[in-house]
Tab-separated table of C-alpha atoms in Angstrom:
chain	number	residue	atom	x	y	z
A	1	UNK	CA	-6.146	2.448	-2.479
A	2	UNK	CA	-8.970	0.236	-5.139
A	3	UNK	CA	-12.484	1.972	-4.623
A	4	UNK	CA	-10.389	4.593	-5.584
A	5	UNK	CA	-9.811	3.601	-8.783
A	6	UNK	CA	-13.231	2.172	-8.898
A	7	UNK	CA	-11.975	-1.323	-8.013
A	8	UNK	CA	-9.609	-0.718	-11.404
A	9	UNK	CA	-6.267	-1.458	-11.390
A	10	UNK	CA	-3.942	1.454	-9.535
A	11	UNK	CA	-2.018	3.136	-12.003
A	12	UNK	CA	1.993	2.916	-12.156
A	13	UNK	CA	2.853	5.912	-10.820
A	14	UNK	CA	0.734	5.803	-7.961
A	15	UNK	CA	0.798	2.393	-6.892
A	16	UNK	CA	2.865	0.959	-3.285
A	17	UNK	CA	4.415	-2.062	-3.286
A	18	UNK	CA	5.284	-3.349	0.322
A	19	UNK	CA	6.378	-7.037	1.387
A	20	UNK	CA	6.703	-8.900	4.572
A	21	UNK	CA	9.760	-10.456	6.308
A	22	UNK	CA	7.520	-12.395	8.607
A	23	UNK	CA	10.416	-15.001	11.140
A	24	UNK	CA	13.155	-13.181	8.988
A	25	UNK	CA	15.656	-10.953	10.781
A	26	UNK	CA	15.634	-7.161	10.490
A	27	UNK	CA	18.666	-7.698	8.233
A	28	UNK	CA	16.581	-8.995	5.356
A	29	UNK	CA	14.057	-6.012	4.897
A	30	UNK	CA	15.974	-3.897	5.657
A	31	UNK	CA	19.008	-5.490	3.624
A	32	UNK	CA	15.906	-5.590	0.314
A	33	UNK	CA	14.694	-2.283	0.771
A	34	UNK	CA	17.841	-0.527	0.069
A	35	UNK	CA	19.028	-2.929	-3.329
A	36	UNK	CA	16.371	-4.985	-4.205
A	37	UNK	CA	12.942	-2.673	-4.261
A	38	UNK	CA	12.126	-0.663	-7.508
A	39	UNK	CA	8.983	1.070	-8.805
A	40	UNK	CA	8.356	0.374	-13.116
A	41	UNK	CA	7.963	3.851	-13.190
A	42	UNK	CA	9.739	5.999	-10.133
A	43	UNK	CA	13.217	5.818	-9.347
A	44	UNK	CA	13.204	4.902	-5.844
A	45	UNK	CA	15.436	8.033	-4.084
A	46	UNK	CA	15.312	6.861	0.421
A	47	UNK	CA	14.359	4.677	2.567
A	48	UNK	CA	11.526	5.278	5.135
A	49	UNK	CA	10.919	3.279	8.355
A	50	UNK	CA	7.960	2.158	9.475
A	51	UNK	CA	7.886	0.648	12.956
A	52	UNK	CA	4.605	0.100	15.177
A	53	UNK	CA	5.162	-0.457	17.893
A	54	UNK	CA	4.903	0.979	21.673
A	55	UNK	CA	8.336	1.389	22.107
A	56	UNK	CA	10.605	4.067	20.685
A	57	UNK	CA	12.966	1.795	19.026
A	58	UNK	CA	14.280	4.933	16.464
A	59	UNK	CA	18.560	4.266	17.258
A	60	UNK	CA	18.269	0.836	17.243
A	61	UNK	CA	16.652	0.124	13.835
A	62	UNK	CA	18.807	3.026	12.121
A	63	UNK	CA	22.068	1.230	13.215
A	64	UNK	CA	20.326	-2.200	12.582
A	65	UNK	CA	19.725	-0.604	9.312
A	66	UNK	CA	23.098	0.813	8.808
A	67	UNK	CA	24.688	-2.301	9.613
A	68	UNK	CA	22.271	-4.554	6.669
A	69	UNK	CA	23.654	-1.917	4.054
A	70	UNK	CA	27.164	-1.970	4.935
A	71	UNK	CA	27.920	-5.642	5.876
A	72	UNK	CA	29.437	-7.109	2.823
A	73	UNK	CA	28.047	-10.193	0.414
């Protein structure tokens, strides 16, 4: 991404935020994506779960996401 912008600042509308939640339960990044993630210009309207794994965990991850965002505070 930096090369595309000649190693200058990335414009806000092209910026991609990533987070790292090592050693945390899945509920932490799932809650963060639903309630704390934001972008300076674009209204976030959907969550994308990217799981790079040799095992298909789609149902497990979707269930965990639903549980995390629906738990009482």
